[in-house]
Amino acid sequence: MKSRTLLECTVDLAQPVSELTAVISAVLAYHPVSQADILRALDHEIGTAMAALETEADDGAGDI
């Protein structure tokens, strides 16, 4: 048998920033020793997503 600790969240998509902030805070509270590692990993993922958005914007800039 595998024991797991789960956090179930309902996210109000009308308020994505505050909702995601609350979820991140809840997860960080459960992992006090790993907070910096978790935040670094999230920073990497957000940076990757931002770069992809910027690439898409640049690719579409000359389409006028």
PDB file of N, CA, C and O in Angstrom:
ATOM      1  N   MET A   1       0.846  -1.173   0.000  1.00  0.00           N
ATOM      2  CA  MET A   1       0.000   0.000   0.000  1.00  0.00           C
ATOM      3  C   MET A   1       0.891   1.236   0.000  1.00  0.00           C
ATOM      4  O   MET A   1       1.891   1.298   0.696  1.00  0.00           O
ATOM      5  N   LYS A   2       0.492   2.201  -0.771  1.00  0.00           N
ATOM      6  CA  LYS A   2       1.233   3.445  -0.864  1.00  0.00           C
ATOM      7  C   LYS A   2       0.436   4.544  -0.161  1.00  0.00           C
ATOM      8  O   LYS A   2      -0.741   4.747  -0.440  1.00  0.00           O
ATOM      9  N   SER A   3       1.088   5.245   0.734  1.00  0.00           N
ATOM     10  CA  SER A   3       0.445   6.351   1.441  1.00  0.00           C
ATOM     11  C   SER A   3       0.786   7.654   0.734  1.00  0.00           C
ATOM     12  O   SER A   3       1.946   7.893   0.382  1.00  0.00           O
ATOM     13  N   ARG A   4      -0.226   8.487   0.510  1.00  0.00           N
ATOM     14  CA  ARG A   4      -0.014   9.767  -0.160  1.00  0.00           C
ATOM     15  C   ARG A   4      -0.727  10.873   0.596  1.00  0.00           C
ATOM     16  O   ARG A   4      -1.760  10.653   1.200  1.00  0.00           O
ATOM     17  N   THR A   5      -0.152  12.045   0.548  1.00  0.00           N
ATOM     18  CA  THR A   5      -0.806  13.232   1.069  1.00  0.00           C
ATOM     19  C   THR A   5      -1.190  14.079  -0.131  1.00  0.00           C
ATOM     20  O   THR A   5      -0.342  14.428  -0.951  1.00  0.00           O
ATOM     21  N   LEU A   6      -2.475  14.376  -0.244  1.00  0.00           N
ATOM     22  CA  LEU A   6      -2.971  15.110  -1.404  1.00  0.00           C
ATOM     23  C   LEU A   6      -3.579  16.441  -0.981  1.00  0.00           C
ATOM     24  O   LEU A   6      -4.166  16.553   0.092  1.00  0.00           O
ATOM     25  N   LEU A   7      -3.461  17.419  -1.845  1.00  0.00           N
ATOM     26  CA  LEU A   7      -4.115  18.708  -1.685  1.00  0.00           C
ATOM     27  C   LEU A   7      -5.032  18.865  -2.879  1.00  0.00           C
ATOM     28  O   LEU A   7      -4.574  18.897  -4.023  1.00  0.00           O
ATOM     29  N   GLU A   8      -6.319  18.928  -2.629  1.00  0.00           N
ATOM     30  CA  GLU A   8      -7.269  19.140  -3.711  1.00  0.00           C
ATOM     31  C   GLU A   8      -7.659  20.603  -3.723  1.00  0.00           C
ATOM     32  O   GLU A   8      -7.975  21.173  -2.686  1.00  0.00           O
ATOM     33  N   CYS A   9      -7.616  21.200  -4.904  1.00  0.00           N
ATOM     34  CA  CYS A   9      -7.892  22.624  -5.024  1.00  0.00           C
ATOM     35  C   CYS A   9      -8.965  22.860  -6.078  1.00  0.00           C
ATOM     36  O   CYS A   9      -8.988  22.199  -7.108  1.00  0.00           O
ATOM     37  N   THR A  10      -9.794  23.815  -5.804  1.00  0.00           N
ATOM     38  CA  THR A  10     -10.726  24.327  -6.792  1.00  0.00           C
ATOM     39  C   THR A  10     -10.264  25.733  -7.110  1.00  0.00           C
ATOM     40  O   THR A  10     -10.118  26.566  -6.215  1.00  0.00           O
ATOM     41  N   VAL A  11      -9.989  25.985  -8.373  1.00  0.00           N
ATOM     42  CA  VAL A  11      -9.418  27.262  -8.786  1.00  0.00           C
ATOM     43  C   VAL A  11     -10.469  28.073  -9.530  1.00  0.00           C
ATOM     44  O   VAL A  11     -11.062  27.603 -10.502  1.00  0.00           O
ATOM     45  N   ASP A  12     -10.689  29.292  -9.060  1.00  0.00           N
ATOM     46  CA  ASP A  12     -11.589  30.228  -9.732  1.00  0.00           C
ATOM     47  C   ASP A  12     -10.814  30.830 -10.900  1.00  0.00           C
ATOM     48  O   ASP A  12      -9.912  31.644 -10.704  1.00  0.00           O
ATOM     49  N   LEU A  13     -11.137  30.409 -12.110  1.00  0.00           N
ATOM     50  CA  LEU A  13     -10.405  30.857 -13.288  1.00  0.00           C
ATOM     51  C   LEU A  13     -10.625  32.333 -13.590  1.00  0.00           C
ATOM     52  O   LEU A  13      -9.902  32.908 -14.406  1.00  0.00           O
ATOM     53  N   ALA A  14     -11.570  32.967 -12.926  1.00  0.00           N
ATOM     54  CA  ALA A  14     -11.776  34.403 -13.088  1.00  0.00           C
ATOM     55  C   ALA A  14     -10.716  35.194 -12.326  1.00  0.00           C
ATOM     56  O   ALA A  14     -10.544  36.390 -12.554  1.00  0.00           O
ATOM     57  N   GLN A  15     -10.015  34.530 -11.389  1.00  0.00           N
ATOM     58  CA  GLN A  15      -8.975  35.172 -10.593  1.00  0.00           C
ATOM     59  C   GLN A  15      -7.718  34.287 -10.587  1.00  0.00           C
ATOM     60  O   GLN A  15      -7.300  33.800  -9.537  1.00  0.00           O
ATOM     61  N   PRO A  16      -7.104  34.080 -11.741  1.00  0.00           N
ATOM     62  CA  PRO A  16      -6.026  33.098 -11.829  1.00  0.00           C
ATOM     63  C   PRO A  16      -4.794  33.418 -10.985  1.00  0.00           C
ATOM     64  O   PRO A  16      -4.223  32.510 -10.384  1.00  0.00           O
ATOM     65  N   VAL A  17      -4.391  34.674 -10.915  1.00  0.00           N
ATOM     66  CA  VAL A  17      -3.159  34.999 -10.195  1.00  0.00           C
ATOM     67  C   VAL A  17      -3.314  34.753  -8.704  1.00  0.00           C
ATOM     68  O   VAL A  17      -2.487  34.075  -8.084  1.00  0.00           O
ATOM     69  N   SER A  18      -4.375  35.269  -8.107  1.00  0.00           N
ATOM     70  CA  SER A  18      -4.560  35.069  -6.669  1.00  0.00           C
ATOM     71  C   SER A  18      -4.821  33.609  -6.328  1.00  0.00           C
ATOM     72  O   SER A  18      -4.358  33.113  -5.295  1.00  0.00           O
ATOM     73  N   GLU A  19      -5.506  32.910  -7.192  1.00  0.00           N
ATOM     74  CA  GLU A  19      -5.791  31.499  -6.949  1.00  0.00           C
ATOM     75  C   GLU A  19      -4.514  30.656  -7.035  1.00  0.00           C
ATOM     76  O   GLU A  19      -4.269  29.805  -6.177  1.00  0.00           O
ATOM     77  N   LEU A  20      -3.717  30.885  -8.058  1.00  0.00           N
ATOM     78  CA  LEU A  20      -2.466  30.135  -8.188  1.00  0.00           C
ATOM     79  C   LEU A  20      -1.502  30.486  -7.064  1.00  0.00           C
ATOM     80  O   LEU A  20      -0.790  29.620  -6.555  1.00  0.00           O
ATOM     81  N   THR A  21      -1.491  31.740  -6.657  1.00  0.00           N
ATOM     82  CA  THR A  21      -0.658  32.158  -5.530  1.00  0.00           C
ATOM     83  C   THR A  21      -1.046  31.407  -4.268  1.00  0.00           C
ATOM     84  O   THR A  21      -0.177  30.941  -3.510  1.00  0.00           O
ATOM     85  N   ALA A  22      -2.334  31.251  -4.046  1.00  0.00           N
ATOM     86  CA  ALA A  22      -2.810  30.526  -2.866  1.00  0.00           C
ATOM     87  C   ALA A  22      -2.400  29.057  -2.917  1.00  0.00           C
ATOM     88  O   ALA A  22      -1.991  28.483  -1.898  1.00  0.00           O
ATOM     89  N   VAL A  23      -2.480  28.447  -4.085  1.00  0.00           N
ATOM     90  CA  VAL A  23      -2.089  27.040  -4.229  1.00  0.00           C
ATOM     91  C   VAL A  23      -0.590  26.886  -3.985  1.00  0.00           C
ATOM     92  O   VAL A  23      -0.152  25.988  -3.256  1.00  0.00           O
ATOM     93  N   ILE A  24       0.201  27.769  -4.579  1.00  0.00           N
ATOM     94  CA  ILE A  24       1.652  27.704  -4.383  1.00  0.00           C
ATOM     95  C   ILE A  24       1.992  27.874  -2.905  1.00  0.00           C
ATOM     96  O   ILE A  24       2.822  27.135  -2.357  1.00  0.00           O
ATOM     97  N   SER A  25       1.349  28.818  -2.247  1.00  0.00           N
ATOM     98  CA  SER A  25       1.600  29.046  -0.818  1.00  0.00           C
ATOM     99  C   SER A  25       1.255  27.813   0.006  1.00  0.00           C
ATOM    100  O   SER A  25       1.983  27.460   0.938  1.00  0.00           O
ATOM    101  N   ALA A  26       0.173  27.148  -0.333  1.00  0.00           N
ATOM    102  CA  ALA A  26      -0.237  25.945   0.401  1.00  0.00           C
ATOM    103  C   ALA A  26       0.787  24.827   0.222  1.00  0.00           C
ATOM    104  O   ALA A  26       1.143  24.138   1.182  1.00  0.00           O
ATOM    105  N   VAL A  27       1.273  24.658  -0.994  1.00  0.00           N
ATOM    106  CA  VAL A  27       2.270  23.614  -1.249  1.00  0.00           C
ATOM    107  C   VAL A  27       3.586  23.946  -0.542  1.00  0.00           C
ATOM    108  O   VAL A  27       4.200  23.083   0.078  1.00  0.00           O
ATOM    109  N   LEU A  28       3.998  25.201  -0.608  1.00  0.00           N
ATOM    110  CA  LEU A  28       5.240  25.607   0.048  1.00  0.00           C
ATOM    111  C   LEU A  28       5.166  25.414   1.560  1.00  0.00           C
ATOM    112  O   LEU A  28       6.161  25.029   2.188  1.00  0.00           O
ATOM    113  N   ALA A  29       4.007  25.660   2.136  1.00  0.00           N
ATOM    114  CA  ALA A  29       3.840  25.480   3.580  1.00  0.00           C
ATOM    115  C   ALA A  29       4.041  24.023   3.984  1.00  0.00           C
ATOM    116  O   ALA A  29       4.517  23.734   5.080  1.00  0.00           O
ATOM    117  N   TYR A  30       3.719  23.114   3.099  1.00  0.00           N
ATOM    118  CA  TYR A  30       3.865  21.683   3.381  1.00  0.00           C
ATOM    119  C   TYR A  30       5.304  21.210   3.180  1.00  0.00           C
ATOM    120  O   TYR A  30       5.695  20.156   3.667  1.00  0.00           O
ATOM    121  N   HIS A  31       6.104  21.977   2.446  1.00  0.00           N
ATOM    122  CA  HIS A  31       7.489  21.605   2.141  1.00  0.00           C
ATOM    123  C   HIS A  31       8.449  22.730   2.547  1.00  0.00           C
ATOM    124  O   HIS A  31       9.123  23.321   1.690  1.00  0.00           O
ATOM    125  N   PRO A  32       8.542  23.028   3.830  1.00  0.00           N
ATOM    126  CA  PRO A  32       9.371  24.165   4.255  1.00  0.00           C
ATOM    127  C   PRO A  32      10.851  24.034   3.898  1.00  0.00           C
ATOM    128  O   PRO A  32      11.499  25.029   3.582  1.00  0.00           O
ATOM    129  N   VAL A  33      11.371  22.827   3.890  1.00  0.00           N
ATOM    130  CA  VAL A  33      12.794  22.623   3.588  1.00  0.00           C
ATOM    131  C   VAL A  33      13.075  22.771   2.092  1.00  0.00           C
ATOM    132  O   VAL A  33      14.165  23.177   1.695  1.00  0.00           O
ATOM    133  N   SER A  34      12.093  22.473   1.263  1.00  0.00           N
ATOM    134  CA  SER A  34      12.282  22.465  -0.198  1.00  0.00           C
ATOM    135  C   SER A  34      11.722  23.697  -0.887  1.00  0.00           C
ATOM    136  O   SER A  34      11.636  23.718  -2.111  1.00  0.00           O
ATOM    137  N   GLN A  35      11.336  24.721  -0.137  1.00  0.00           N
ATOM    138  CA  GLN A  35      10.686  25.882  -0.744  1.00  0.00           C
ATOM    139  C   GLN A  35      11.521  26.504  -1.857  1.00  0.00           C
ATOM    140  O   GLN A  35      11.003  26.787  -2.945  1.00  0.00           O
ATOM    141  N   ALA A  36      12.802  26.715  -1.617  1.00  0.00           N
ATOM    142  CA  ALA A  36      13.649  27.350  -2.634  1.00  0.00           C
ATOM    143  C   ALA A  36      13.728  26.494  -3.893  1.00  0.00           C
ATOM    144  O   ALA A  36      13.639  27.020  -5.013  1.00  0.00           O
ATOM    145  N   ASP A  37      13.864  25.184  -3.743  1.00  0.00           N
ATOM    146  CA  ASP A  37      13.934  24.290  -4.904  1.00  0.00           C
ATOM    147  C   ASP A  37      12.624  24.318  -5.696  1.00  0.00           C
ATOM    148  O   ASP A  37      12.635  24.335  -6.932  1.00  0.00           O
ATOM    149  N   ILE A  38      11.512  24.302  -4.980  1.00  0.00           N
ATOM    150  CA  ILE A  38      10.200  24.344  -5.636  1.00  0.00           C
ATOM    151  C   ILE A  38      10.044  25.655  -6.397  1.00  0.00           C
ATOM    152  O   ILE A  38       9.624  25.661  -7.562  1.00  0.00           O
ATOM    153  N   LEU A  39      10.402  26.769  -5.761  1.00  0.00           N
ATOM    154  CA  LEU A  39      10.275  28.070  -6.418  1.00  0.00           C
ATOM    155  C   LEU A  39      11.208  28.197  -7.614  1.00  0.00           C
ATOM    156  O   LEU A  39      10.832  28.769  -8.641  1.00  0.00           O
ATOM    157  N   ARG A  40      12.410  27.640  -7.524  1.00  0.00           N
ATOM    158  CA  ARG A  40      13.333  27.654  -8.668  1.00  0.00           C
ATOM    159  C   ARG A  40      12.755  26.856  -9.843  1.00  0.00           C
ATOM    160  O   ARG A  40      12.848  27.276 -11.008  1.00  0.00           O
ATOM    161  N   ALA A  41      12.175  25.705  -9.539  1.00  0.00           N
ATOM    162  CA  ALA A  41      11.581  24.879 -10.589  1.00  0.00           C
ATOM    163  C   ALA A  41      10.393  25.602 -11.233  1.00  0.00           C
ATOM    164  O   ALA A  41      10.233  25.576 -12.466  1.00  0.00           O
ATOM    165  N   LEU A  42       9.580  26.247 -10.417  1.00  0.00           N
ATOM    166  CA  LEU A  42       8.461  27.016 -10.958  1.00  0.00           C
ATOM    167  C   LEU A  42       8.960  28.186 -11.793  1.00  0.00           C
ATOM    168  O   LEU A  42       8.408  28.483 -12.861  1.00  0.00           O
ATOM    169  N   ASP A  43      10.010  28.855 -11.324  1.00  0.00           N
ATOM    170  CA  ASP A  43      10.594  29.965 -12.065  1.00  0.00           C
ATOM    171  C   ASP A  43      11.072  29.494 -13.433  1.00  0.00           C
ATOM    172  O   ASP A  43      10.858  30.168 -14.453  1.00  0.00           O
ATOM    173  N   HIS A  44      11.698  28.316 -13.466  1.00  0.00           N
ATOM    174  CA  HIS A  44      12.162  27.751 -14.738  1.00  0.00           C
ATOM    175  C   HIS A  44      10.980  27.494 -15.673  1.00  0.00           C
ATOM    176  O   HIS A  44      11.016  27.841 -16.863  1.00  0.00           O
ATOM    177  N   GLU A  45       9.934  26.867 -15.150  1.00  0.00           N
ATOM    178  CA  GLU A  45       8.757  26.552 -15.976  1.00  0.00           C
ATOM    179  C   GLU A  45       8.072  27.817 -16.474  1.00  0.00           C
ATOM    180  O   GLU A  45       7.646  27.891 -17.633  1.00  0.00           O
ATOM    181  N   ILE A  46       7.972  28.824 -15.627  1.00  0.00           N
ATOM    182  CA  ILE A  46       7.358  30.089 -16.032  1.00  0.00           C
ATOM    183  C   ILE A  46       8.226  30.777 -17.086  1.00  0.00           C
ATOM    184  O   ILE A  46       7.711  31.302 -18.080  1.00  0.00           O
ATOM    185  N   GLY A  47       9.538  30.752 -16.890  1.00  0.00           N
ATOM    186  CA  GLY A  47      10.441  31.337 -17.877  1.00  0.00           C
ATOM    187  C   GLY A  47      10.328  30.655 -19.229  1.00  0.00           C
ATOM    188  O   GLY A  47      10.333  31.320 -20.278  1.00  0.00           O
ATOM    189  N   THR A  48      10.206  29.340 -19.222  1.00  0.00           N
ATOM    190  CA  THR A  48      10.040  28.584 -20.461  1.00  0.00           C
ATOM    191  C   THR A  48       8.733  28.970 -21.151  1.00  0.00           C
ATOM    192  O   THR A  48       8.705  29.176 -22.376  1.00  0.00           O
ATOM    193  N   ALA A  49       7.667  29.084 -20.383  1.00  0.00           N
ATOM    194  CA  ALA A  49       6.369  29.471 -20.945  1.00  0.00           C
ATOM    195  C   ALA A  49       6.418  30.894 -21.497  1.00  0.00           C
ATOM    196  O   ALA A  49       5.872  31.177 -22.581  1.00  0.00           O
ATOM    197  N   MET A  50       7.071  31.800 -20.779  1.00  0.00           N
ATOM    198  CA  MET A  50       7.192  33.189 -21.238  1.00  0.00           C
ATOM    199  C   MET A  50       7.998  33.255 -22.534  1.00  0.00           C
ATOM    200  O   MET A  50       7.638  33.982 -23.463  1.00  0.00           O
ATOM    201  N   ALA A  51       9.078  32.512 -22.619  1.00  0.00           N
ATOM    202  CA  ALA A  51       9.899  32.489 -23.832  1.00  0.00           C
ATOM    203  C   ALA A  51       9.088  31.979 -25.019  1.00  0.00           C
ATOM    204  O   ALA A  51       9.191  32.516 -26.131  1.00  0.00           O
ATOM    205  N   ALA A  52       8.273  30.962 -24.795  1.00  0.00           N
ATOM    206  CA  ALA A  52       7.437  30.430 -25.872  1.00  0.00           C
ATOM    207  C   ALA A  52       6.417  31.473 -26.328  1.00  0.00           C
ATOM    208  O   ALA A  52       6.185  31.637 -27.532  1.00  0.00           O
ATOM    209  N   LEU A  53       5.827  32.187 -25.396  1.00  0.00           N
ATOM    210  CA  LEU A  53       4.869  33.236 -25.756  1.00  0.00           C
ATOM    211  C   LEU A  53       5.545  34.355 -26.543  1.00  0.00           C
ATOM    212  O   LEU A  53       4.991  34.867 -27.511  1.00  0.00           O
ATOM    213  N   GLU A  54       6.735  34.728 -26.112  1.00  0.00           N
ATOM    214  CA  GLU A  54       7.465  35.786 -26.806  1.00  0.00           C
ATOM    215  C   GLU A  54       7.863  35.344 -28.214  1.00  0.00           C
ATOM    216  O   GLU A  54       7.810  36.137 -29.155  1.00  0.00           O
ATOM    217  N   THR A  55       8.230  34.080 -28.362  1.00  0.00           N
ATOM    218  CA  THR A  55       8.576  33.549 -29.678  1.00  0.00           C
ATOM    219  C   THR A  55       7.362  33.575 -30.590  1.00  0.00           C
ATOM    220  O   THR A  55       7.453  33.970 -31.755  1.00  0.00           O
ATOM    221  N   GLU A  56       6.209  33.169 -30.052  1.00  0.00           N
ATOM    222  CA  GLU A  56       4.973  33.200 -30.834  1.00  0.00           C
ATOM    223  C   GLU A  56       4.636  34.626 -31.249  1.00  0.00           C
ATOM    224  O   GLU A  56       4.234  34.864 -32.389  1.00  0.00           O
ATOM    225  N   ALA A  57       4.805  35.587 -30.330  1.00  0.00           N
ATOM    226  CA  ALA A  57       4.517  36.983 -30.627  1.00  0.00           C
ATOM    227  C   ALA A  57       5.463  37.507 -31.709  1.00  0.00           C
ATOM    228  O   ALA A  57       5.051  38.225 -32.613  1.00  0.00           O
ATOM    229  N   ASP A  58       6.743  37.134 -31.607  1.00  0.00           N
ATOM    230  CA  ASP A  58       7.728  37.570 -32.608  1.00  0.00           C
ATOM    231  C   ASP A  58       7.434  36.959 -33.963  1.00  0.00           C
ATOM    232  O   ASP A  58       7.567  37.622 -34.997  1.00  0.00           O
ATOM    233  N   ASP A  59       7.020  35.698 -33.992  1.00  0.00           N
ATOM    234  CA  ASP A  59       6.717  35.022 -35.249  1.00  0.00           C
ATOM    235  C   ASP A  59       5.509  35.655 -35.939  1.00  0.00           C
ATOM    236  O   ASP A  59       5.446  35.707 -37.161  1.00  0.00           O
ATOM    237  N   GLY A  60       4.578  36.161 -35.168  1.00  0.00           N
ATOM    238  CA  GLY A  60       3.376  36.762 -35.731  1.00  0.00           C
ATOM    239  C   GLY A  60       3.495  38.249 -35.984  1.00  0.00           C
ATOM    240  O   GLY A  60       2.617  38.847 -36.589  1.00  0.00           O
ATOM    241  N   ALA A  61       4.593  38.870 -35.603  1.00  0.00           N
ATOM    242  CA  ALA A  61       4.745  40.331 -35.725  1.00  0.00           C
ATOM    243  C   ALA A  61       4.774  40.796 -37.177  1.00  0.00           C
ATOM    244  O   ALA A  61       4.305  41.879 -37.483  1.00  0.00           O
ATOM    245  N   GLY A  62       5.298  40.017 -38.067  1.00  0.00           N
ATOM    246  CA  GLY A  62       5.405  40.440 -39.464  1.00  0.00           C
ATOM    247  C   GLY A  62       4.236  40.018 -40.336  1.00  0.00           C
ATOM    248  O   GLY A  62       4.291  40.133 -41.541  1.00  0.00           O
ATOM    249  N   ASP A  63       3.183  39.524 -39.744  1.00  0.00           N
ATOM    250  CA  ASP A  63       2.051  38.991 -40.491  1.00  0.00           C
ATOM    251  C   ASP A  63       1.002  40.041 -40.819  1.00  0.00           C
ATOM    252  O   ASP A  63      -0.145  39.705 -41.087  1.00  0.00           O
ATOM    253  N   ILE A  64       1.345  41.298 -40.874  1.00  0.00           N
ATOM    254  CA  ILE A  64       0.328  42.339 -41.114  1.00  0.00           C
ATOM    255  C   ILE A  64       0.201  42.597 -42.590  1.00  0.00           C
ATOM    256  O   ILE A  64       1.054  42.648 -43.356  1.00  0.00           O
TER     257      ILE A  64
END
